[in-house]
Amino acid sequence: MPQQPHQHELLSSSPDLSHTALQSSCEECFGLCCAALPFAASSDFAIHKNAGQPCPNLRSDFRCGIHTELRSKGFRGCTVYECFGAGPKVSHVTFGGQDWRQAPHTASQMFEVFPVMRHLHELLRYLTEALSLQSAATIHSQLRSLLEETERLTLLPPEALLQVDVPAHRGEINELLLRTSELAREAARRQLKNAPKRPKNYGRGADLIGAKLKKADLRCVSLRGAYLIAADLSGADLREADLIGADFRDTNLCGADLTDTLFLTQSQLNAAKGDASTKLPAALTYPAHWTGL
Ligand code: SF4
């Protein structure tokens, strides 16, 4: 939601949004996450709102009226949301730059398309990272083919986008991402000094809520989809660990080493706690609420 530092490196000033821009860029979006998505009053959201109902804090220019106070006003959930560039794509490509306030008859379809596009852009984000890994070179052609197919889907008109079988497409891509992870972690294990001989595979969705993993050697492990809510990973070594979809809400990452982790996103970091001594992958930035920055 419109709180992220605006990241223009993937969007030019006259954006070619028909191609891949894979990070939130709120100034290029018609506030879609703030209107299309539902949220329930909780520790993450101060209010309840239904899908398709614009948040009362969304201004007429599609910017957030409490952008600098989201956490103090109880909208922490907005600070951890990432659309992977789906909002700008829907706004300027799928709907050609015509917003839902100017053209209210498009609103419901635009709001339905947004979550579909978000899924596709998230997949593009992971495929792009997989293609950057030399250790996965043997499957680059398959990865590239799925990247091109996913990009093609993102350019479909709204009616066709709503017919995309996202779970099936995601399943196909996930197989390749799993293989990418295995190849990358195996190659890293051979290179890292004293790396664990058999890095633990915690299994998808492992329950590590509140786990005490301070200073743990987690190099090259798989933490795919693990629930690490409020876990203590302070000082842990997570280099080359697969962190795709891991739930980092309130996870203590102070002093942890996350360089060269696989499939870590900015929204995961934004949900966690950390400090200036946490080491990050080069493509990610320190969340504003972390300490000692
Ligand atoms: S408070 Fe409302 S307008 Fe602001 S980022 Fe959250 S959902 Fe969007």
Coordinates of N, CA and C and ligand atoms in Angstrom, one line a residue, residues 1-3 33-35 39 45 49 55-59 63-67 70 75 78, ligand 1:
M1 N 0.8 -1.2 0.0 CA 0.0 0.0 0.0 C 0.9 1.2 0.0
P2 N 0.4 2.4 -0.3 CA 1.3 3.5 -0.7 C 2.1 4.0 0.5
Q3 N 3.1 3.2 0.9 CA 4.0 3.7 1.9 C 5.4 3.3 1.6
C33 N -4.3 -1.2 -4.2 CA -4.3 -2.0 -3.0 C -5.1 -1.4 -1.9
C34 N -5.3 -0.1 -2.0 CA -6.0 0.6 -0.9 C -7.5 0.6 -1.2
A35 N -7.9 0.2 -2.4 CA -9.3 0.1 -2.8 C -9.8 -1.3 -3.0
F39 N -9.6 -5.6 4.3 CA -8.9 -5.9 5.5 C -9.7 -5.8 6.7
F45 N -4.4 -3.5 11.1 CA -5.3 -2.5 10.4 C -6.2 -1.9 11.5
K49 N -12.5 -2.9 6.3 CA -13.0 -2.5 5.1 C -13.2 -3.6 4.1
C55 N -10.2 2.9 0.9 CA -9.9 3.2 2.3 C -10.2 4.7 2.5
P56 N -10.7 5.1 3.6 CA -11.0 6.5 3.9 C -9.7 7.4 3.9
N57 N -8.6 6.8 4.1 CA -7.3 7.5 4.1 C -6.8 7.8 2.7
L58 N -7.4 7.2 1.7 CA -6.9 7.3 0.3 C -7.4 8.7 -0.3
R59 N -6.4 9.5 -0.6 CA -6.8 10.9 -1.1 C -7.2 10.8 -2.6
R63 N -2.9 9.0 -3.3 CA -1.8 8.9 -2.3 C -2.5 8.7 -1.0
C64 N -1.7 8.1 -0.1 CA -2.2 7.9 1.3 C -2.1 9.1 2.1
G65 N -3.2 9.5 2.8 CA -3.2 10.7 3.6 C -2.5 10.6 4.9
I66 N -2.1 9.4 5.3 CA -1.4 9.2 6.6 C -0.1 8.4 6.3
H67 N 0.5 8.6 5.1 CA 1.7 7.9 4.7 C 2.8 7.9 5.7
L70 N 1.7 5.7 9.3 CA 0.9 4.4 9.2 C 1.1 3.6 10.4
F75 N -1.9 1.1 11.1 CA -2.0 0.5 9.8 C -0.6 -0.1 9.4
C78 N -0.3 -2.0 6.1 CA 0.0 -1.2 4.8 C 1.5 -1.1 4.6
Ligands
SF4_1 S1 -4.0 3.7 5.3 FE1 -5.5 3.4 3.5 S2 -4.7 4.8 2.0 FE2 -3.1 4.6 3.5 S3 -1.8 2.9 2.6 FE3 -3.2 1.9 4.0 S4 -5.0 1.3 2.7 FE4 -3.8 2.8 1.6

